[in-house]
Amino acid sequence: MNQSPVPATASGSPAASPASPEPGDTTVAEGSGQSDTPKPADTSRARTKEPLPGRDLPYGGLAARILPGRGLEGHRWIARPLEAYTAQALKERLIGTVQSWRDYPASLRLWFWLIPTLTAILGGILRFFRLDAPHSLVFDETYYVKDAYSYVVSGYERSWPANANDSFIAGNPDVLLNTPEYVVHPPVGKWMIAFGMWLFGGDNPFGWRFSAALAGTLTVFLVSLIALKLFRSHTLGAVAGLLLAIDGHHLVLSRTSLLDVFLALWILAAFGALLMDRDDGRRRLASRLAAQAAASPGGRPTPTQLVAGPWLGMRWWRLAAGVCLGLAVGTKWSALFFVAAFGIMTVLWDLSARRIAGIRSWFSAGIIKDGLPAFVTIIPIAAVTYVATWTGWFLSKDAYYRQWAATNPAPGWDWLPNSVRSLAHYHLEAYKFHQGLSSDHPYESSPWTWLIMGRPTSFFYQTPKQGTPGCVVETCSSAILPVGNPVVWWGGTIALVILLFWWAGRRDWRAGAILAGVAAGYLPWFMYPERTMFIFYAVSFEPFLVLGLTYVLGLVLGRSSDPVWRRRSGFYVVALVLVLAVLATAFFYPVLTAEVISYQEWRMRMWMPSWI
């Protein structure tokens, strides 16, 4: 059993260890499916039936002698056809020994769900405690919270009078005007904010921010669950959940009603659904290929059957991913880059699965039998979901641009309903707005500075006078600055470099998947150097940054086959990193949550001049 990502054999299974599982171990030593390379075959020693030192491990119903150590000796490089195409052998080759949480020992199954729950509870405490502070609209809450209240009242955005913020803060939000408001972001995030206001009222900050705190807490739960799925380690699942729960950047975005934390939630949910689909598709491939082998005279698939392999049927997890991606795009259009990256990623996983299974024309077969069905499953479902999020706009009569088509005939396009043409025009105008968004802002930041937290966006700053609650000195400060935990962000940046080498050198699919999530959320912003951008956009890929750091900490932890001194030293290093991360959050916590502190204490926390 392993606690960390470990080098994989050509089969995609990590090197097995003869050592007995230790109490801290939570994964099975063989078959975590790290690399997507085919399993070659049995060793010559196995063919001559020489006894090998070590212990027996099950493989396809047989016992394979495994040598100790990290070398290639003792790995099964050749399997007889009658063994290689059984359902069990195919599943182990494609997925690994641990194929679901049910494959854990009974004593560990509870922890598979308890660990994400505990980290989410910690994240929830940090996010919901004093959620109503400050009692004012901070930064872009002035747009999204008021838009959400419009949704509660009328289902679409309406205009507000000039002094609307004062009325809103005073607990009197019912000052809406009857004219529609032009907005440039789709509705999902605002509908989610509206849900909290519907539950707790629109006249208090807790109601404004409830949904954001809930979304942030759910993201912590999901990242821990995904880490368990990726690394097959309870320890690393706890590490990932803890790091995201305490990170200041994610914490602030979870305590303010901006759209980005909702975007991060739906993107991570889509990624998790595709992880489930990866295993589900490989189980189907193994079962159907094994059924063909069993029905064949020789007990193995015929050459014709191995040309392309079987169809895998309806992939329900892909449908779920399509819904989540549609909701992500319905929050912010930047999610389109995740749609493209995740679509390519899931097809590459299927191509690799067919190659490992022994399909001869694996590339063309994967494109036709997996790639095209993936496209027609994910993309149309995402598109339908996205359009459905505009239901409030469709049901209205006077929402912005709702009647545009009625007064703007378009010869050749008259066959389209007026509502569809009006919505298309709305999107075109919103796209033009985003393309031309280049006005200066005191807290804009270039993507080059995001990973090092070069210019955090100040959400809130006040200077309470002496004698106000919490201020006992002459000059005090109360601030909300979404500065990330230095251990998480700077450590995660270093981890991305290591992941690049592990992906290229070890061909570890997990490293590639994490890098795909970071790249989809980060790299596209470099295409718009003139656009006004802010560092909090990075929260969309922050869960993947945390997963990358967790991956590297898993390498530091080592494996159960390592010497005791190696495992102990790895544990000390990881423990030190976690302690430093917790201390950093405790240090920055006052400027994350608008606590009243002295000006000198606030100044101590401004590590860079660009943070002021």
Coordinates of C-alpha atoms in Angstrom, one line a residue:
M1 CA 0.0 0.0 0.0
N2 CA 1.2 3.4 -0.9
Q3 CA 0.6 6.9 0.5
S4 CA 2.0 8.7 -2.5
P5 CA 2.2 8.8 -6.3
V6 CA 4.8 6.2 -7.2
P7 CA 6.7 5.3 -10.3
A8 CA 4.6 3.0 -12.5
T9 CA 5.5 0.0 -14.5
A10 CA 4.6 -0.2 -18.1
S11 CA 1.4 -1.8 -17.1
G12 CA 0.2 1.3 -15.4
S13 CA 0.6 -0.3 -12.0
P14 CA 3.1 0.9 -9.4
A15 CA 5.8 -1.3 -8.2
A16 CA 4.5 -3.8 -5.7
S17 CA 6.1 -4.1 -2.3
P18 CA 6.5 -7.2 -0.2
A19 CA 6.3 -5.2 2.9
S20 CA 3.2 -5.6 5.0
P21 CA 0.9 -2.6 5.0
E22 CA 1.6 -0.1 7.7
P23 CA -1.2 1.5 9.7
G24 CA -0.8 4.8 7.9
D25 CA -1.0 3.3 4.4
T26 CA -4.3 3.5 2.6
T27 CA -3.7 2.3 -0.9
V28 CA -3.0 -1.1 -2.4
A29 CA 0.6 -1.6 -3.5
E30 CA -0.3 -2.8 -7.0
G31 CA -2.6 -1.4 -9.7
S32 CA -3.3 2.2 -9.0
G33 CA -3.2 2.8 -12.7
Q34 CA -0.7 5.6 -12.9
S35 CA 0.7 5.3 -16.4
D36 CA -1.3 4.5 -19.5
T37 CA 1.2 2.3 -21.1
P38 CA 0.4 -1.3 -22.1
K39 CA 1.4 -4.1 -19.8
P40 CA 4.0 -6.2 -21.7
A41 CA 4.4 -9.5 -20.2
D42 CA 5.7 -12.2 -17.8
T43 CA 9.4 -12.5 -16.9
S44 CA 11.5 -15.3 -18.2
R45 CA 11.9 -16.5 -14.6
A46 CA 8.1 -16.8 -14.4
R47 CA 8.1 -18.8 -17.6
T48 CA 10.7 -21.3 -16.3
K49 CA 8.7 -21.5 -13.0
E50 CA 11.7 -20.5 -10.9
P51 CA 10.6 -19.5 -7.4
L52 CA 11.0 -15.8 -6.7
P53 CA 11.7 -14.3 -3.3
G54 CA 8.9 -12.1 -1.9
R55 CA 5.3 -12.7 -1.4
D56 CA 2.4 -13.8 -3.6
L57 CA 0.0 -11.1 -4.9
P58 CA -3.2 -11.9 -6.9
Y59 CA -3.2 -11.3 -10.6
G60 CA -6.0 -12.4 -12.8
G61 CA -6.8 -15.3 -10.4
L62 CA -3.2 -16.4 -10.3
A63 CA -0.4 -15.7 -7.8
A64 CA 2.5 -13.7 -9.2
R65 CA 5.7 -13.7 -7.2
I66 CA 6.8 -10.1 -6.6
L67 CA 10.4 -9.2 -5.8
P68 CA 11.1 -6.4 -3.3
G69 CA 12.4 -3.1 -4.3
R70 CA 11.6 -0.5 -7.0
G71 CA 13.2 -2.3 -9.9
L72 CA 11.5 -4.0 -12.8
E73 CA 12.3 -7.5 -11.6
G74 CA 9.3 -9.6 -10.6
H75 CA 6.7 -7.6 -12.7
R76 CA 4.5 -9.6 -15.1
W77 CA 5.7 -8.6 -18.5
I78 CA 3.9 -11.4 -20.4
A79 CA 0.6 -13.1 -19.7
R80 CA -0.9 -16.1 -21.5
P81 CA -3.9 -15.1 -23.7
L82 CA -6.2 -17.2 -21.6
E83 CA -5.1 -15.2 -18.6
A84 CA -4.7 -11.8 -20.2
Y85 CA -8.3 -11.5 -21.5
T86 CA -10.2 -12.5 -18.4
A87 CA -12.3 -9.7 -17.0
Q88 CA -10.3 -9.5 -13.8
A89 CA -6.9 -9.4 -15.6
L90 CA -8.2 -6.7 -17.9
K91 CA -9.6 -4.6 -15.1
E92 CA -6.4 -4.8 -13.1
R93 CA -4.4 -3.8 -16.2
L94 CA -6.7 -0.9 -17.0
I95 CA -7.7 0.4 -13.6
G96 CA -5.6 -1.3 -10.9
T97 CA -6.4 -3.5 -8.0
V98 CA -8.4 -0.8 -6.1
Q99 CA -11.2 0.0 -8.5
S100 CA -13.6 1.8 -6.1
W101 CA -13.9 2.8 -2.5
R102 CA -15.6 -0.6 -1.9
D103 CA -12.3 -2.3 -2.6
Y104 CA -10.7 -0.8 0.5
P105 CA -10.6 -2.9 3.7
A106 CA -13.7 -2.5 5.8
S107 CA -11.8 -0.6 8.4
L108 CA -10.9 2.1 5.8
R109 CA -14.2 2.4 3.9
L110 CA -15.6 4.8 6.4
W111 CA -12.5 7.0 6.2
F112 CA -13.0 7.3 2.5
W113 CA -16.0 9.5 3.2
L114 CA -15.1 10.7 6.6
I115 CA -11.9 12.4 5.6
P116 CA -13.5 14.7 2.9
T117 CA -16.4 15.4 5.4
L118 CA -14.0 16.4 8.2
T119 CA -11.9 18.7 5.9
A120 CA -15.2 20.2 4.6
I121 CA -16.3 20.9 8.2
L122 CA -13.1 22.7 8.8
G123 CA -13.5 24.7 5.6
G124 CA -17.1 25.4 6.5
I125 CA -16.2 26.7 10.0
L126 CA -13.6 29.1 8.5
R127 CA -16.0 30.3 5.8
F128 CA -19.2 30.7 7.8
F129 CA -17.8 32.2 11.0
R130 CA -18.4 35.9 11.0
L131 CA -19.7 35.6 7.5
D132 CA -21.8 38.8 8.0
A133 CA -18.6 40.9 8.5
P134 CA -18.3 43.4 7.1
H135 CA -21.9 44.7 7.0
S136 CA -21.5 46.3 3.6
L137 CA -21.2 45.4 -0.1
V138 CA -17.5 44.7 -0.8
F139 CA -15.8 45.0 -4.2
D140 CA -18.0 43.5 -7.0
E141 CA -20.7 42.4 -4.6
T142 CA -22.2 45.8 -5.5
Y143 CA -23.1 44.2 -8.9
Y144 CA -23.7 40.5 -8.3
V145 CA -25.6 40.7 -5.0
K146 CA -28.0 43.3 -6.3
D147 CA -28.4 41.3 -9.6
A148 CA -29.2 38.2 -7.5
Y149 CA -31.8 40.2 -5.6
S150 CA -33.3 41.2 -8.9
Y151 CA -33.5 37.5 -9.8
V152 CA -35.4 36.8 -6.5
V153 CA -37.9 39.5 -7.3
S154 CA -38.3 39.2 -11.1
G155 CA -36.1 36.5 -12.6
Y156 CA -33.8 38.9 -14.5
E157 CA -31.5 41.9 -13.8
R158 CA -33.2 45.2 -13.1
S159 CA -31.7 48.7 -12.6
W160 CA -31.1 50.4 -9.3
P161 CA -31.2 54.0 -8.2
A162 CA -28.0 55.9 -7.5
N163 CA -28.2 55.4 -3.7
A164 CA -29.0 51.7 -3.9
N165 CA -26.0 50.5 -2.0
D166 CA -26.9 52.6 1.1
S167 CA -30.5 51.3 1.0
F168 CA -29.3 47.7 0.5
I169 CA -26.8 48.0 3.5
A170 CA -29.5 49.6 5.6
G171 CA -31.7 46.5 5.2
N172 CA -34.0 48.0 2.6
P173 CA -33.2 46.3 -0.7
D174 CA -36.6 46.8 -2.2
V175 CA -35.7 49.9 -4.2
L176 CA -35.5 48.2 -7.6
L177 CA -36.4 50.2 -10.7
N178 CA -38.7 48.9 -13.4
T179 CA -36.1 49.2 -16.2
P180 CA -33.8 46.3 -17.1
E181 CA -30.1 46.3 -16.5
Y182 CA -27.4 45.4 -19.0
V183 CA -25.0 42.8 -17.6
V184 CA -22.2 40.8 -19.3
H185 CA -22.0 37.6 -17.2
P186 CA -24.4 34.7 -17.6
P187 CA -26.9 33.9 -14.8
V188 CA -25.8 30.7 -12.9
G189 CA -23.6 32.4 -10.3
K190 CA -26.2 35.0 -9.6
W191 CA -29.0 32.4 -9.3
M192 CA -26.8 30.6 -6.7
I193 CA -26.4 33.9 -4.8
A194 CA -30.1 34.4 -5.1
F195 CA -30.7 31.0 -3.5
G196 CA -29.0 32.1 -0.3
M197 CA -31.0 35.4 -0.3
W198 CA -34.2 33.4 -0.8
L199 CA -33.3 31.3 2.2
F200 CA -32.1 34.0 4.6
G201 CA -33.4 37.2 3.1
G202 CA -31.8 39.9 1.0
D203 CA -31.5 42.4 3.9
N204 CA -28.5 40.9 5.6
P205 CA -24.9 40.0 4.6
F206 CA -25.3 36.4 5.7
G207 CA -28.0 35.9 3.1
W208 CA -25.9 37.6 0.5
R209 CA -22.9 35.4 1.1
F210 CA -24.4 32.1 2.2
S211 CA -24.2 30.4 -1.2
A212 CA -20.6 31.5 -1.7
A213 CA -19.6 30.0 1.6
L214 CA -21.5 26.8 0.8
A215 CA -19.9 26.5 -2.6
G216 CA -16.4 27.0 -1.1
T217 CA -17.1 24.3 1.5
L218 CA -18.4 21.9 -1.2
T219 CA -15.2 22.6 -3.2
V220 CA -13.1 21.6 -0.2
F221 CA -15.1 18.3 0.0
L222 CA -14.7 17.6 -3.7
V223 CA -11.0 18.3 -3.8
S224 CA -10.4 15.9 -0.9
L225 CA -12.6 13.2 -2.6
I226 CA -10.8 13.7 -5.9
A227 CA -7.4 13.4 -4.2
L228 CA -8.6 10.1 -2.7
K229 CA -9.6 8.9 -6.2
L230 CA -6.4 10.1 -7.9
F231 CA -3.8 9.0 -5.3
R232 CA -5.6 6.1 -3.6
S233 CA -4.4 7.5 -0.3
H234 CA -6.4 8.6 2.7
T235 CA -3.4 10.6 3.9
L236 CA -3.2 12.6 0.7
G237 CA -6.9 13.1 0.6
A238 CA -6.7 14.7 4.0
V239 CA -3.7 16.8 2.9
A240 CA -5.5 18.2 -0.2
G241 CA -8.7 19.0 1.7
L242 CA -6.7 20.7 4.5
L243 CA -4.6 22.8 2.1
L244 CA -7.7 24.1 0.2
A245 CA -9.7 24.6 3.4
I246 CA -7.1 27.0 4.9
D247 CA -5.9 28.8 1.8
G248 CA -6.6 32.5 2.2
H249 CA -7.3 33.2 -1.5
H250 CA -10.0 30.5 -1.7
L251 CA -11.2 31.5 1.8
V252 CA -11.9 35.1 0.8
L253 CA -13.6 34.2 -2.4
S254 CA -15.8 31.8 -0.4
R255 CA -16.8 34.6 1.9
T256 CA -17.7 37.2 -0.7
S257 CA -20.4 36.9 -3.3
L258 CA -18.4 37.1 -6.5
L259 CA -18.9 34.6 -9.3
D260 CA -15.5 32.9 -9.3
V261 CA -16.0 30.5 -6.4
F262 CA -19.1 29.1 -8.2
L263 CA -17.1 28.7 -11.4
A264 CA -14.4 26.7 -9.4
L265 CA -17.1 24.4 -7.9
W266 CA -18.7 23.4 -11.2
I267 CA -15.3 22.9 -12.9
L268 CA -14.1 20.7 -10.1
A269 CA -17.4 18.8 -10.2
A270 CA -17.0 18.2 -14.0
F271 CA -13.4 17.0 -13.4
G272 CA -14.6 14.5 -10.7
A273 CA -17.3 13.2 -13.0
L274 CA -14.8 12.6 -15.8
L275 CA -12.6 10.7 -13.3
M276 CA -15.5 8.5 -12.5
D277 CA -16.2 8.1 -16.2
R278 CA -12.5 7.0 -16.8
D279 CA -12.9 4.0 -14.5
D280 CA -16.4 3.3 -15.7
G281 CA -15.4 3.2 -19.3
R282 CA -12.4 1.0 -18.6
R283 CA -14.6 -1.4 -16.6
R284 CA -17.0 -1.6 -19.6
L285 CA -14.1 -2.2 -22.0
A286 CA -12.7 -5.0 -19.8
S287 CA -16.1 -6.7 -19.3
R288 CA -17.1 -6.5 -23.0
L289 CA -13.7 -7.6 -24.3
A290 CA -13.6 -10.5 -21.7
A291 CA -17.1 -11.5 -22.8
Q292 CA -16.0 -11.6 -26.5
A293 CA -13.0 -13.7 -25.4
A294 CA -15.1 -16.1 -23.4
A295 CA -17.4 -16.6 -26.4
S296 CA -14.6 -17.3 -28.8
P297 CA -13.4 -20.8 -29.5
G298 CA -9.8 -20.2 -28.2
G299 CA -10.8 -18.3 -25.1
R300 CA -9.5 -15.1 -26.4
P301 CA -10.8 -12.3 -28.7
T302 CA -10.5 -13.0 -32.4
P303 CA -8.2 -10.9 -34.6
T304 CA -11.2 -9.2 -36.0
Q305 CA -12.5 -8.3 -32.6
L306 CA -9.1 -6.8 -31.6
V307 CA -9.0 -4.5 -34.6
A308 CA -11.3 -1.9 -33.0
G309 CA -12.7 -3.3 -29.8
P310 CA -16.2 -3.1 -28.5
W311 CA -18.6 -0.2 -28.3
L312 CA -19.0 0.9 -24.7
G313 CA -22.5 2.3 -24.7
M314 CA -23.9 5.3 -22.9
R315 CA -21.5 7.0 -20.6
W316 CA -23.6 8.5 -17.8
W317 CA -20.8 10.1 -16.0
R318 CA -20.0 12.0 -19.1
L319 CA -23.5 13.3 -19.2
A320 CA -23.1 14.5 -15.7
A321 CA -19.8 16.2 -16.7
G322 CA -21.7 17.9 -19.5
V323 CA -24.3 19.3 -17.1
C324 CA -21.5 20.6 -14.8
L325 CA -19.6 22.2 -17.6
G326 CA -22.8 23.8 -18.9
L327 CA -23.3 25.3 -15.4
A328 CA -19.7 26.4 -15.4
V329 CA -20.0 28.2 -18.7
G330 CA -23.3 29.6 -17.4
T331 CA -21.3 31.2 -14.5
K332 CA -18.5 32.6 -16.6
W333 CA -17.5 32.2 -20.2
S334 CA -13.9 31.5 -19.3
A335 CA -15.1 27.9 -18.5
L336 CA -15.1 27.3 -22.3
F337 CA -11.4 26.6 -22.1
F338 CA -12.1 23.9 -19.5
V339 CA -14.7 22.3 -21.8
A340 CA -12.0 22.1 -24.5
A341 CA -9.3 20.8 -22.2
F342 CA -11.4 18.3 -20.4
G343 CA -12.9 17.0 -23.7
I344 CA -9.5 16.3 -25.1
M345 CA -8.3 14.8 -21.8
T346 CA -11.2 12.3 -21.6
V347 CA -10.7 11.1 -25.2
L348 CA -7.0 10.6 -24.6
W349 CA -7.8 8.5 -21.6
D350 CA -10.0 6.3 -23.8
L351 CA -7.4 6.0 -26.6
S352 CA -4.9 4.9 -24.0
A353 CA -7.3 2.3 -22.5
R354 CA -7.8 0.7 -25.9
R355 CA -4.1 0.6 -26.5
I356 CA -3.5 -1.0 -23.1
A357 CA -6.2 -3.6 -23.7
G358 CA -4.5 -4.7 -26.8
I359 CA -6.7 -3.1 -29.5
R360 CA -4.7 -3.0 -32.7
S361 CA -6.2 0.1 -34.3
W362 CA -6.6 1.8 -30.9
F363 CA -6.2 5.4 -32.2
S364 CA -8.9 5.3 -35.0
A365 CA -11.1 3.0 -32.9
G366 CA -10.8 5.4 -29.9
I367 CA -11.7 8.4 -32.0
I368 CA -14.7 6.8 -33.6
K369 CA -16.1 4.7 -30.8
D370 CA -15.1 6.9 -27.9
G371 CA -14.2 10.4 -29.1
L372 CA -17.3 11.1 -31.3
P373 CA -19.7 9.7 -28.6
A374 CA -17.9 11.9 -26.0
F375 CA -18.5 14.9 -28.2
V376 CA -22.2 14.3 -28.8
T377 CA -22.7 13.5 -25.1
I378 CA -20.8 16.4 -23.5
I379 CA -21.2 19.3 -25.9
P380 CA -24.9 19.2 -26.6
I381 CA -25.7 18.5 -22.9
A382 CA -23.5 21.4 -21.9
A383 CA -25.1 23.6 -24.5
V384 CA -28.7 22.7 -23.5
T385 CA -27.8 23.2 -19.8
Y386 CA -26.3 26.6 -20.6
V387 CA -29.4 27.8 -22.5
A388 CA -31.6 26.5 -19.7
T389 CA -29.9 28.8 -17.3
W390 CA -31.4 31.8 -19.2
T391 CA -34.9 30.6 -18.4
G392 CA -35.6 33.7 -16.3
W393 CA -34.6 35.9 -19.3
F394 CA -36.8 33.9 -21.7
L395 CA -39.8 34.1 -19.4
S396 CA -39.5 37.8 -19.0
K397 CA -41.0 40.4 -21.4
D398 CA -38.8 43.4 -20.7
A399 CA -35.4 42.0 -19.8
Y400 CA -32.4 43.6 -21.5
Y401 CA -32.5 42.9 -25.3
R402 CA -35.5 40.6 -24.8
Q403 CA -37.5 42.3 -27.6
W404 CA -34.5 43.2 -29.8
A405 CA -35.4 40.8 -32.6
A406 CA -39.0 42.2 -32.8
T407 CA -37.6 45.6 -33.9
N408 CA -34.6 44.3 -35.9
P409 CA -35.7 41.9 -38.7
A410 CA -33.0 39.8 -40.2
P411 CA -33.8 38.4 -43.7
G412 CA -32.6 34.8 -43.9
W413 CA -32.7 34.3 -40.1
D414 CA -36.5 34.8 -39.7
W415 CA -37.0 31.1 -39.2
L416 CA -35.4 31.4 -35.8
P417 CA -37.7 32.4 -32.9
N418 CA -37.3 36.1 -31.9
S419 CA -36.2 35.1 -28.4
V420 CA -33.3 33.0 -29.8
R421 CA -32.2 35.9 -32.1
S422 CA -32.4 38.3 -29.3
L423 CA -30.3 36.1 -27.0
A424 CA -27.7 35.7 -29.8
H425 CA -27.5 39.5 -30.1
Y426 CA -27.2 39.8 -26.4
H427 CA -24.2 37.4 -26.4
L428 CA -22.6 39.2 -29.3
E429 CA -22.8 42.5 -27.5
A430 CA -21.4 41.0 -24.3
Y431 CA -18.5 39.4 -26.2
K432 CA -17.7 42.8 -27.7
F433 CA -17.7 44.3 -24.2
H434 CA -15.3 41.7 -22.9
Q435 CA -13.0 42.1 -25.9
G436 CA -12.8 45.8 -25.3
L437 CA -12.4 45.7 -21.5
S438 CA -9.1 47.5 -21.1
S439 CA -9.8 50.3 -18.6
D440 CA -7.2 50.8 -15.9
H441 CA -7.9 49.6 -12.4
P442 CA -5.6 50.1 -9.3
Y443 CA -5.7 46.4 -8.5
E444 CA -5.5 44.9 -11.9
S445 CA -2.7 42.3 -12.3
S446 CA -1.0 40.4 -15.1
P447 CA -1.3 36.6 -15.2
W448 CA 2.5 36.5 -14.9
T449 CA 2.2 37.6 -11.3
W450 CA -0.7 35.3 -10.2
L451 CA 1.3 32.3 -9.0
I452 CA 3.6 34.4 -6.9
M453 CA 0.6 36.6 -5.6
G454 CA 2.2 39.7 -7.0
R455 CA -0.9 41.9 -6.8
P456 CA -3.9 40.7 -4.7
T457 CA -7.1 42.6 -5.2
S458 CA -8.1 44.7 -2.2
F459 CA -11.8 43.9 -1.6
F460 CA -12.3 46.1 1.5
Y461 CA -10.3 48.5 3.7
Q462 CA -11.4 50.8 6.5
T463 CA -9.6 52.7 9.2
P464 CA -11.7 52.5 12.4
K465 CA -11.2 55.2 14.9
Q466 CA -9.9 54.5 18.4
G467 CA -12.7 53.5 20.7
T468 CA -14.7 51.5 18.1
P469 CA -15.1 47.8 18.9
G470 CA -11.7 46.1 18.5
C471 CA -9.7 49.3 18.1
V472 CA -7.7 50.2 21.3
V473 CA -4.9 52.1 19.6
E474 CA -4.7 55.4 17.8
T475 CA -4.8 53.9 14.2
C476 CA -6.5 50.7 13.2
S477 CA -7.2 48.8 10.1
S478 CA -10.0 46.5 8.9
A479 CA -9.2 44.8 5.5
I480 CA -10.2 42.0 3.2
L481 CA -7.2 41.0 1.0
P482 CA -7.5 37.7 -0.9
V483 CA -3.8 36.8 -0.5
G484 CA -3.1 33.1 -0.9
N485 CA -1.3 31.0 1.6
P486 CA 2.4 31.4 0.7
V487 CA 3.0 27.7 1.4
V488 CA 0.2 26.6 -0.9
W489 CA 0.9 29.1 -3.7
W490 CA 4.6 29.2 -3.8
G491 CA 4.9 25.5 -3.0
G492 CA 2.3 24.7 -5.6
T493 CA 4.2 26.7 -8.3
I494 CA 7.3 24.6 -7.6
A495 CA 5.1 21.5 -7.7
L496 CA 3.9 22.3 -11.2
V497 CA 7.5 22.2 -12.5
I498 CA 7.9 18.8 -10.9
L499 CA 4.7 17.6 -12.3
L500 CA 5.8 18.5 -15.8
F501 CA 8.8 16.2 -15.4
W502 CA 6.8 13.4 -13.9
W503 CA 4.2 13.6 -16.7
A504 CA 6.8 13.7 -19.5
G505 CA 9.3 11.3 -17.9
R506 CA 7.0 8.9 -16.0
R507 CA 4.0 9.3 -18.2
D508 CA 1.8 9.5 -15.1
W509 CA -1.7 10.3 -16.3
R510 CA -2.5 11.9 -12.9
A511 CA 0.2 14.5 -13.4
G512 CA -1.2 15.2 -16.9
A513 CA -4.7 15.6 -15.6
I514 CA -3.7 18.1 -12.9
L515 CA -1.7 20.1 -15.4
A516 CA -4.6 20.1 -17.8
G517 CA -6.8 21.7 -15.1
V518 CA -4.2 24.4 -14.3
A519 CA -3.5 25.1 -18.0
A520 CA -7.2 25.5 -18.9
G521 CA -7.7 28.0 -16.1
Y522 CA -4.4 29.9 -16.4
L523 CA -2.8 29.9 -19.8
P524 CA -5.8 31.4 -21.8
W525 CA -5.4 34.7 -20.0
F526 CA -2.1 35.3 -21.6
M527 CA -3.9 35.6 -25.0
Y528 CA -5.4 38.9 -23.8
P529 CA -2.5 41.1 -22.6
E530 CA -4.5 44.3 -23.0
R531 CA -7.5 43.1 -21.0
T532 CA -8.2 44.3 -17.4
M533 CA -7.6 41.2 -15.3
F534 CA -7.5 40.4 -11.6
I535 CA -5.7 37.7 -9.6
F536 CA -8.9 36.3 -8.1
Y537 CA -9.6 34.8 -11.6
A538 CA -7.0 32.2 -10.5
V539 CA -9.5 30.6 -8.1
S540 CA -10.9 28.6 -11.0
F541 CA -7.7 26.5 -11.2
E542 CA -6.6 26.8 -7.6
P543 CA -8.0 23.3 -6.7
F544 CA -5.7 21.8 -9.3
L545 CA -2.8 23.8 -7.9
V546 CA -3.6 22.2 -4.5
L547 CA -3.8 18.7 -6.1
G548 CA -0.4 19.3 -7.7
L549 CA 1.2 20.3 -4.4
T550 CA -0.5 17.2 -2.8
Y551 CA 1.0 15.0 -5.5
V552 CA 4.5 16.2 -4.8
L553 CA 4.0 15.8 -1.0
G554 CA 3.0 12.3 -1.8
L555 CA 6.4 11.8 -3.5
V556 CA 8.0 13.1 -0.4
L557 CA 6.1 10.8 1.9
G558 CA 7.4 7.7 0.1
R559 CA 6.0 4.2 0.0
S560 CA 5.5 1.3 2.3
S561 CA 8.5 -0.5 0.7
D562 CA 10.9 2.4 1.6
P563 CA 13.2 2.0 4.6
V564 CA 11.9 3.3 7.9
W565 CA 14.3 6.2 8.0
R566 CA 13.1 7.3 4.5
R567 CA 9.4 7.2 5.4
R568 CA 10.0 8.9 8.7
S569 CA 12.0 11.7 7.2
G570 CA 9.3 12.1 4.5
F571 CA 6.6 12.3 7.1
Y572 CA 8.5 15.0 9.0
V573 CA 8.9 17.1 5.9
V574 CA 5.2 16.8 5.0
A575 CA 4.2 17.5 8.6
L576 CA 6.4 20.6 8.6
V577 CA 4.8 21.9 5.3
L578 CA 1.3 21.5 6.8
V579 CA 2.3 23.1 10.1
L580 CA 3.8 26.1 8.2
A581 CA 0.6 26.3 6.0
V582 CA -1.6 26.4 9.1
L583 CA 0.6 29.0 10.8
A584 CA 0.5 31.2 7.7
T585 CA -3.3 31.1 7.6
A586 CA -3.4 32.0 11.3
F587 CA -1.1 34.9 10.6
F588 CA -3.0 36.3 7.7
Y589 CA -6.5 35.5 9.0
P590 CA -7.2 39.0 10.3
V591 CA -6.7 40.6 6.8
L592 CA -8.7 37.8 5.2
T593 CA -11.9 38.4 7.3
A594 CA -12.0 42.1 8.1
E595 CA -10.9 41.8 11.7
V596 CA -10.1 45.1 13.4
I597 CA -6.4 45.2 14.1
S598 CA -3.8 48.0 14.6
Y599 CA -2.3 49.6 11.6
Q600 CA 1.1 48.2 12.5
E601 CA -0.3 44.7 12.6
W602 CA -1.9 45.2 9.2
R603 CA 1.4 46.6 7.9
M604 CA 3.3 43.5 9.1
R605 CA 1.1 41.4 6.9
M606 CA 1.8 43.3 3.7
W607 CA 4.9 41.3 2.7
M608 CA 5.2 43.0 -0.7
P609 CA 4.8 46.7 -1.6
S610 CA 2.4 45.6 -4.4
W611 CA 0.0 44.2 -1.8
I612 CA -0.8 47.7 -0.6

